[in-house]
XYZ file of C-alpha atoms in Angstrom:
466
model
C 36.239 -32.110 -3.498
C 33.233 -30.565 -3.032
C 29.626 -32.171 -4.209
C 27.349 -30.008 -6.466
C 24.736 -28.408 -4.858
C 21.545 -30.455 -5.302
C 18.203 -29.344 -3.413
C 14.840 -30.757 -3.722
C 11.500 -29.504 -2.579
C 9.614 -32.682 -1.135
C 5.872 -31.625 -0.720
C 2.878 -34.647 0.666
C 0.122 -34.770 -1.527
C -2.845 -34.415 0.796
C -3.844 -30.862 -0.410
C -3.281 -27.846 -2.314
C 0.420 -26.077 -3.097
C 0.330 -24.061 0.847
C 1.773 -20.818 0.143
C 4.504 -21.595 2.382
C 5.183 -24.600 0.540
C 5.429 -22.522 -2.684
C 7.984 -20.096 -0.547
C 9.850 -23.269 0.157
C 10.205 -24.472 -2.940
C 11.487 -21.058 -4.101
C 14.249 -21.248 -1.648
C 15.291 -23.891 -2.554
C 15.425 -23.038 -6.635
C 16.911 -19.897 -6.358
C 19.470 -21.177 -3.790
C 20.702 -23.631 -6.411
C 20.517 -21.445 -9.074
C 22.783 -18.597 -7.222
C 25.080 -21.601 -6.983
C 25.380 -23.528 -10.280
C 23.344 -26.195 -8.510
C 20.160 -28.169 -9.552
C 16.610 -28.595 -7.152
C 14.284 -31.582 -7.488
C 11.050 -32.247 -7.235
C 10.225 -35.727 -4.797
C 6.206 -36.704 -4.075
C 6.173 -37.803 -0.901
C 3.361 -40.121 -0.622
C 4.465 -42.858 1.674
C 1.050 -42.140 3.445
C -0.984 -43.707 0.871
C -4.437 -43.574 3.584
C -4.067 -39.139 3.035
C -2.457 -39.023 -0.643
C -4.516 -38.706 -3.476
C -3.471 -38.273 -7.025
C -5.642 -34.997 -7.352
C -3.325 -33.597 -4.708
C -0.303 -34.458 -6.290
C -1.775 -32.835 -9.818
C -2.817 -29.802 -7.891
C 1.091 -29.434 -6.305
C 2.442 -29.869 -9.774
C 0.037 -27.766 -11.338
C 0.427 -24.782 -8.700
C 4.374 -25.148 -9.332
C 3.992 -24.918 -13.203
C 1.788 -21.805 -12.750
C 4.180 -20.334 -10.323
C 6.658 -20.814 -12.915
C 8.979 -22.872 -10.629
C 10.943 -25.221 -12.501
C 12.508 -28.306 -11.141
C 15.322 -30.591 -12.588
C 14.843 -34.285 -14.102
C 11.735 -36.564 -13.310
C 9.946 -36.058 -10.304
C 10.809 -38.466 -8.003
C 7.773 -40.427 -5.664
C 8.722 -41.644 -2.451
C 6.349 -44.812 -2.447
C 8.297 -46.240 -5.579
C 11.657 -46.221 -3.257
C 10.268 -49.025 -0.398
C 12.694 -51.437 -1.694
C 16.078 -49.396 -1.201
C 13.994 -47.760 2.563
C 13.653 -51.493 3.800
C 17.102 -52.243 2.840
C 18.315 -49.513 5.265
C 16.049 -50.567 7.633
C 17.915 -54.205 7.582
C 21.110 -52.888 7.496
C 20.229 -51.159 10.579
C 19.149 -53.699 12.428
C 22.126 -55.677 11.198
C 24.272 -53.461 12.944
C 22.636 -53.511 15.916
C 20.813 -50.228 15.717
C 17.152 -51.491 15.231
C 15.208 -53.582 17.220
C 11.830 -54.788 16.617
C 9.198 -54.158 19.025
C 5.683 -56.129 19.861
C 3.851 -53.702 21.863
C 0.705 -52.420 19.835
C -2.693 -50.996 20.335
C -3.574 -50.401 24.198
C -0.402 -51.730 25.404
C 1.795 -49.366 23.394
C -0.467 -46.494 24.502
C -0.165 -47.147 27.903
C 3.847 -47.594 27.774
C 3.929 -44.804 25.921
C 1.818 -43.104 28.431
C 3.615 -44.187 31.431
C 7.112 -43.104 30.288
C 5.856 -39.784 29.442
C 4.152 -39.095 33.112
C 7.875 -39.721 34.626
C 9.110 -37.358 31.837
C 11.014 -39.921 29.815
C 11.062 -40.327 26.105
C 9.985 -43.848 24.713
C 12.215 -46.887 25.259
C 10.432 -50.074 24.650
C 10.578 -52.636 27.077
C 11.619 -54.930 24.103
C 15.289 -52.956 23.414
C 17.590 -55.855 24.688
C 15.414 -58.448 23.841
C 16.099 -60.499 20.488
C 13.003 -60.317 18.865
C 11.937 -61.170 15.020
C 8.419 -59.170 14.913
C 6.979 -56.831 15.464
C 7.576 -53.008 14.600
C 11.094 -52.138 13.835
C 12.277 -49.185 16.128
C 15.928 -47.247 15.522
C 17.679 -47.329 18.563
C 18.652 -43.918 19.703
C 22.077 -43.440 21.278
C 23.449 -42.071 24.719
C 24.818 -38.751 24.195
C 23.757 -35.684 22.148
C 23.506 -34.566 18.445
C 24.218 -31.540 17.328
C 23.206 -30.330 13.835
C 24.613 -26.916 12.182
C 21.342 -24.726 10.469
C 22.287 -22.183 7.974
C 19.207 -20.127 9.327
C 19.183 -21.256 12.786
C 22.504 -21.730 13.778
C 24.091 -24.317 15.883
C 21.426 -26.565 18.035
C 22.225 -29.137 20.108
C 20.007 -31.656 21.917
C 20.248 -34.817 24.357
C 19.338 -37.925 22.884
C 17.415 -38.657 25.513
C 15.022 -36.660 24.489
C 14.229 -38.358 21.171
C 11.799 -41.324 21.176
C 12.977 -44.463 19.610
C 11.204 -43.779 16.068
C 9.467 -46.759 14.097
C 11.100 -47.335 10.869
C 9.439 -50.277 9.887
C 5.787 -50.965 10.397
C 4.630 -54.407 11.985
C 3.251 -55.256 8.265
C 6.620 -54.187 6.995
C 5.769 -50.388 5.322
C 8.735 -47.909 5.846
C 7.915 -44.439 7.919
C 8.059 -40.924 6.519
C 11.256 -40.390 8.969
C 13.619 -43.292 7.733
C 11.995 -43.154 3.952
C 13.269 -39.192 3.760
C 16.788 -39.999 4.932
C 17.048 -42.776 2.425
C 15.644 -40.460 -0.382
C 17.841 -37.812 0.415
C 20.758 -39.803 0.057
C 19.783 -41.563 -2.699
C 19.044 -38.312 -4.479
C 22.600 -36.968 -3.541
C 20.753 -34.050 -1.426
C 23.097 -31.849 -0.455
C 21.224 -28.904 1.261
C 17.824 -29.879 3.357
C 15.888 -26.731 2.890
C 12.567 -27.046 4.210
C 10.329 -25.252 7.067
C 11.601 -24.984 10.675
C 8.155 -27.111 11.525
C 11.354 -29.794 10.464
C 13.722 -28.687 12.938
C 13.616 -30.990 15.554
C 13.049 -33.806 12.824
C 16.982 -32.892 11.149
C 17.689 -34.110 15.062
C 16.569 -37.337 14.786
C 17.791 -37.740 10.901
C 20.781 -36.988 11.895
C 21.311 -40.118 14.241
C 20.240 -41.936 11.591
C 22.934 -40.261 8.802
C 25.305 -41.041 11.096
C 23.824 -44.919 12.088
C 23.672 -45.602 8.251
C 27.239 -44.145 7.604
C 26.287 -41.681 5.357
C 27.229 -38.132 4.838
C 24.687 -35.348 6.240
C 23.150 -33.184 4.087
C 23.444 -29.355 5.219
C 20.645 -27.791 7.369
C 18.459 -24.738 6.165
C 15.214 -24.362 8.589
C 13.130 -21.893 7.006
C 10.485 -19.668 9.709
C 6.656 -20.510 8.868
C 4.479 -17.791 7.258
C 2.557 -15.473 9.938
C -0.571 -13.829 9.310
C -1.259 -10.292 9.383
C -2.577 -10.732 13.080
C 1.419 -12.463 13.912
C -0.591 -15.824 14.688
C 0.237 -19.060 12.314
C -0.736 -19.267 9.425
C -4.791 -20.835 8.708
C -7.872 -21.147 7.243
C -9.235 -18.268 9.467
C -6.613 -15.683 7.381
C -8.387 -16.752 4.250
C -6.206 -17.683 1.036
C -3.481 -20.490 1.836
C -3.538 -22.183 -1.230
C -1.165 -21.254 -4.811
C -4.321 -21.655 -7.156
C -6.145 -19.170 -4.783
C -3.880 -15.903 -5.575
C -4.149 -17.013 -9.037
C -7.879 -16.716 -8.881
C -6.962 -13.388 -7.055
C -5.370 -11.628 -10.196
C -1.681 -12.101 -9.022
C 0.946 -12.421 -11.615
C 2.905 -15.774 -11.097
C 6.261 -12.940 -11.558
C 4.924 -10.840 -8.697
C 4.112 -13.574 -6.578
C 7.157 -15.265 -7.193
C 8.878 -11.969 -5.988
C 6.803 -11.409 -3.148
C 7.387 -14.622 -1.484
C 10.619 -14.560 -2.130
C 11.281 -11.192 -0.288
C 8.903 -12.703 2.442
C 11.371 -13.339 4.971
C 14.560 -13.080 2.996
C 16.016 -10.456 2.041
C 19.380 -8.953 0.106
C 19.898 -5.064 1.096
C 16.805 -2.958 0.435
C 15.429 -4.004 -2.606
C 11.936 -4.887 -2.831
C 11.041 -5.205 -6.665
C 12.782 -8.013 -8.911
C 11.554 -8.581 -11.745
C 13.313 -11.255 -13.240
C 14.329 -14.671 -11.555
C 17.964 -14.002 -12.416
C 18.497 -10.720 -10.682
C 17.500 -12.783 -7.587
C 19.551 -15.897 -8.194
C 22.364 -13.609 -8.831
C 21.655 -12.589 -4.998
C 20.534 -15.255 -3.200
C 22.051 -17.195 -0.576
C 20.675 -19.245 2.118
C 21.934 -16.779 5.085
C 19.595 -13.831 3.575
C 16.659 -15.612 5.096
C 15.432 -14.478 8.407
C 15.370 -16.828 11.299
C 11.944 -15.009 12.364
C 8.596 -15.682 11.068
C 7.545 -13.116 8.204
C 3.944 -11.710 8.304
C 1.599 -12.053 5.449
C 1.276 -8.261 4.063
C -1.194 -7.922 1.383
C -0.442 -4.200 0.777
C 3.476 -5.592 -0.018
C 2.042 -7.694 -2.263
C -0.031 -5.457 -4.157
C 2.241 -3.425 -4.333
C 4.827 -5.681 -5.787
C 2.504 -7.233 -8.420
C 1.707 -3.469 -9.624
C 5.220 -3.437 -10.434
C 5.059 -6.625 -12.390
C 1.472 -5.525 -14.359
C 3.687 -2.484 -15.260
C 6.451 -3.572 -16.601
C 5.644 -7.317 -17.741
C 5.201 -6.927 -21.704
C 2.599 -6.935 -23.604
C 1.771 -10.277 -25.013
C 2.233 -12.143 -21.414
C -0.032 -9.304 -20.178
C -2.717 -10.058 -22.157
C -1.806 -13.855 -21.957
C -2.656 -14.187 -17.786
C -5.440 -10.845 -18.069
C -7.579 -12.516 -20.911
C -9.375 -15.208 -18.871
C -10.053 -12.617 -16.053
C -11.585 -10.287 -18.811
C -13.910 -13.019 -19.855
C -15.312 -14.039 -16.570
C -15.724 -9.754 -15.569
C -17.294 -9.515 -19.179
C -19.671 -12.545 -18.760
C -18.630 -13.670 -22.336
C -15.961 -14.659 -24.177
C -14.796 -11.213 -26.078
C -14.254 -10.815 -29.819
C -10.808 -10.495 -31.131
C -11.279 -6.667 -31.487
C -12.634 -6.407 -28.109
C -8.932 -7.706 -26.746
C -7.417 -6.006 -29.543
C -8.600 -2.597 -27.994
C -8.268 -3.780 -24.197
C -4.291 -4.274 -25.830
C -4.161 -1.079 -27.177
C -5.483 0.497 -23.768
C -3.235 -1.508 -21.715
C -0.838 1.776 -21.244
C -3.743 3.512 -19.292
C -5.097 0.053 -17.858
C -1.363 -1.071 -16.093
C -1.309 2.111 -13.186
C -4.534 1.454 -11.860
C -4.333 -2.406 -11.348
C -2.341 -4.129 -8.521
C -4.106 -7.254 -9.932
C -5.409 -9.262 -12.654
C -8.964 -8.428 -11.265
C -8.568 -4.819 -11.206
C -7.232 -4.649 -14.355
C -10.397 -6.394 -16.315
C -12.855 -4.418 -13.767
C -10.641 -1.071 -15.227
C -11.241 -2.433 -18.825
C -15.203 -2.548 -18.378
C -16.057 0.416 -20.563
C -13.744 -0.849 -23.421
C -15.829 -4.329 -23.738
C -19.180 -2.683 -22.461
C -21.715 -3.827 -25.141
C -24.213 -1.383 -26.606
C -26.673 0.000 -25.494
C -24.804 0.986 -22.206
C -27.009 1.185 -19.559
C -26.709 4.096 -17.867
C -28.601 4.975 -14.533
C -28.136 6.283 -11.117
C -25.581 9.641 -10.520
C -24.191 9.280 -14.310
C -27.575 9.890 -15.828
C -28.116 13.168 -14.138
C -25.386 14.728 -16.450
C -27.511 13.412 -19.634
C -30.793 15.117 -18.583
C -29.719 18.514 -18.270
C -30.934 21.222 -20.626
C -29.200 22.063 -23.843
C -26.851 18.959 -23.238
C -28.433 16.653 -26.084
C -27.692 19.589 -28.182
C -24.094 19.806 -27.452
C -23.900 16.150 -27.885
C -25.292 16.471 -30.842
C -22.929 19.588 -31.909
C -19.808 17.327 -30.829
C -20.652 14.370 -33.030
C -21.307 16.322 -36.200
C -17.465 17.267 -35.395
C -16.664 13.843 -34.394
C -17.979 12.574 -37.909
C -16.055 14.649 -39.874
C -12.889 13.449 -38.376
C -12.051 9.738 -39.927
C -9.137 7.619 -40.780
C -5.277 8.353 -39.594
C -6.863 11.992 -37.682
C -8.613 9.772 -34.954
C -5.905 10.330 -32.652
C -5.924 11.035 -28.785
C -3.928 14.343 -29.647
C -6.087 14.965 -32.501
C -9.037 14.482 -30.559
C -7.469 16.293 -27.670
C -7.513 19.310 -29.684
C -10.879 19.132 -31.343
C -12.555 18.942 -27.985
C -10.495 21.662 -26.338
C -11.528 23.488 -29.205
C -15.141 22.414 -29.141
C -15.307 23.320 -25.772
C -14.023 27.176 -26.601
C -16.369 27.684 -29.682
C -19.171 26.895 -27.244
C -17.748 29.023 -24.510
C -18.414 26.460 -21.807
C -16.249 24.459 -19.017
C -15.137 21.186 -19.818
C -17.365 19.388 -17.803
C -20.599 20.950 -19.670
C -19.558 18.373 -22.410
C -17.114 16.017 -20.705
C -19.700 14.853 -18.036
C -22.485 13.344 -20.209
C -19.819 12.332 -23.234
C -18.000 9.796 -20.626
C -21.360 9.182 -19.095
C -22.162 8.071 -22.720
C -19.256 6.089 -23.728
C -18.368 4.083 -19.849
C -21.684 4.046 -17.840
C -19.500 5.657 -15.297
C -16.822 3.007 -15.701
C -13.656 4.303 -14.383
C -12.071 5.590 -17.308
C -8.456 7.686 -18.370
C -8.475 11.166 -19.922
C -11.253 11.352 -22.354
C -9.454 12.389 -25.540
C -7.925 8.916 -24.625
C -11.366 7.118 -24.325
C -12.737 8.318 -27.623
C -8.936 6.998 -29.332
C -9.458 3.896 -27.615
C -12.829 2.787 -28.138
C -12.634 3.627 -31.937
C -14.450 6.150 -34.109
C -17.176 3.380 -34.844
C -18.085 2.533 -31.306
C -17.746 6.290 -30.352
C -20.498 7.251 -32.669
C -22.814 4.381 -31.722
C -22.893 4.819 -28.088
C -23.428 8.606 -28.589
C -26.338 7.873 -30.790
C -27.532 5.391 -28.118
C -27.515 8.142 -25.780
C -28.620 11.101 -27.556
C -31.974 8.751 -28.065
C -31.956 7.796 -24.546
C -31.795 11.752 -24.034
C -34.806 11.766 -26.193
């Protein structure tokens, strides 16, 4: 019988959630969703020089933002040196370890010498029967073959593999033997993790197989291009989770874009739930190639999300954005009209950003300041009179008849009583009410910003007309 499916995503705390990490760690949930299966989260700190504890709150905070959930307690690697020294003594018991004395200069030039003649590293110590000293796994004659569900078969000869350290000389396990032992432990089934790995499932393998213990199955997922088709870096700019949350992206549309970055299931693009692509997702959709970073993709795909997301978890990830643009925390009825707006607001943002920068005129604060090209409109003859004719009209309309369809009509018919174009009036009324903010139909600006706020910013500007 068949073990469930259990995955884990196993990030090292020395930085920020990597977007390919993130990508990673989506695999590896929606795989075990699709499946009935459960993914787990393991810290792997064994380099205690590099991990810090901010790092490890910064992975755990960029997962809970992307909104990728993992099952039971996290696990942390450096809590498990117990049961990775055990294996390392059983091991050695069976007469696949040997310790090894060479250190510092001497191991260096060893190391070096074997490498000019094109070998791997044996140490000189293999047959002897030594007590001290660094415990190295013995690799075997032969070959080892692993089978990757993105890959395919690979196959390599062992003596190509160095004879790893599993032990330290002051006794500390190694990232290599303390991930085998974790995985078992854990009851890992599927190993999916980037193809940076690949040559790493070679060597774990030997041990599996050393230690006696079944081998988990291989996924070895392509690393994240940039736009330019070179690896991923600093020089493309935003690697980290937290920074395409500062960016305005919807943890739903990034989840979806990374997702579709280098997987894919037939021709859809857009999913916006996590079920519709659980439903689909299997482990031979991913793409053996490296996928490109595509910011117009992801744009795109977060549009989709600031569509149709709903209203409340809208405004939820938009208000702090709409602070910082405004310079101020905003009033309750500020955000109550932004809400109201958010209809005309959703198809001109692809991000969080763009939406609050699209919002300006509705938390503008009075009196507007309005310069440059939108003045001119305000300066030119007989417009403070029609501005003036327009809000006589706008004052007389109150209550439930301050509509956009009510006010629709009352400027279309303003605009034939005065027989003049639209713009005569249009112009310097949205110069007066947005500063030249971008802005939606203006029967639809007036309904938004209110009938009180209307009034006072056309007052302000009549007196700036003087």
């Amino acid at each position: 019988m068949s073990r469930p499916v259990r995955t884990r995503f196993a990030p090292s705390p020395t930085g920020f959630l990597h977007i390919g990490g993130a990508r990673t760690a989506l695999f590896n949930r929606y795989f075990a969703d699709h499946v009935g299966g459960t993914m787990h989260l393991r810290i792997e700190d064994t380099d205690r020089a590099r991990s810090t504890a901010e790092a490890t709150q910064a992975i755990i905070d960029g997962l809970a933002w992307l909104g990728v959930r993992h099952d039971g307690d996290i696990v942390y690697q450096s809590q498990n040196a117990d049961a990775h020294v055990a294996a390392a003594k059983a091991l050695h018991a069976a007469g696949h370890a040997y310790f090894c004395d060479l250190d510092g200069d001497a191991l260096d030039a060893e190391r070096t010498r074997q490498r000019e003649i094109g070998k791997a590293f044996r140490s000189p110590n293999r047959d002897a029967d030594l007590t001290e000293g660094s415990l190295r796994f013995r690799v075997p004659d032969g070959s080892t073959q692993i089978s990757d569900h993105v890959q395919g078969d690979i196959s390599w000869e062992n003596e190509e593999f160095d004879d790893l350290v599993l032990l330290r000389a002051d006794g500390t396990p190694t990232y290599m033997l303390a991930v085998v032992v974790d995985d078992h432990d854990m009851g890992i089934t599927h190993v999916v993790r980037g193809d940076d790995h690949l040559i790493n499932a070679g060597r774990q393998q030997q041990l599996y197989a050393a230690l006696g213990w079944d081998v988990p199955e291989w996924a070895h997922v392509p690393l994240i291009y940039g736009p330019d088709g070179k690896k991923l870096s600093k020089r493309h700019g935003a690697l980290g989770v937290e920074a395409y949350r500062d960016m305005g992206y919807l943890p739903g549309g990034l989840r979806n874009y990374l997702v579709k970055l280098g997987w894919a299931s037939g021709d859809r693009e857009v999913f916006l739930n996590d079920a519709d692509i659980a439903d689909v997702f299997t482990l031979g959709g991913i793409n053996s190639a490296p996928a490109r970073l595509d910011f117009d993709k992801m744009d795109f795909i977060n549009q989709q999300h600031i569509v149709e997301i709903d209203d409340d978890a809208l405004m939820n990830s938009a208000t702090p954005f709409l602070h910082e643009q405004a310079g101020r925390t905003l009033s309750e009825a500020e955000l109550g009209r932004i809400r109201a707006a958010l209809p005309t607001l959703r198809p001109r943002a692809k991000t969080l950003v763009q939406l609050a920068e699209a919002a300006a005129y509705l938390y503008a604060q009075r009196p507007l300041s309005i310069t440059g090209k939108t003045a001119k409109s305000l300066r030119r003859e007989g417009t403070k009179a029609l501005v003036d004719a327009l809000t006589k009209q706008l004052k007389a309309l109150e209550g439930a008849d301050w509509t956009a369809d009510r006010l629709q009509s009352l400027l279309n018919g303003f605009v034939a009583e005065q027989e003049i174009g639209f713009g005569k009036i249009g112009a310097p009324v949205r110069a007066a009410l947005t500063a030249g903010s971008p802005s939606p139909d203006l029967h639809e600006v007036l309904a938004l910003l209110g009938r009180d706020e209307v009034l006072g910013r056309l007052s302000d500007a009549t007196t700036q007309m003087g």
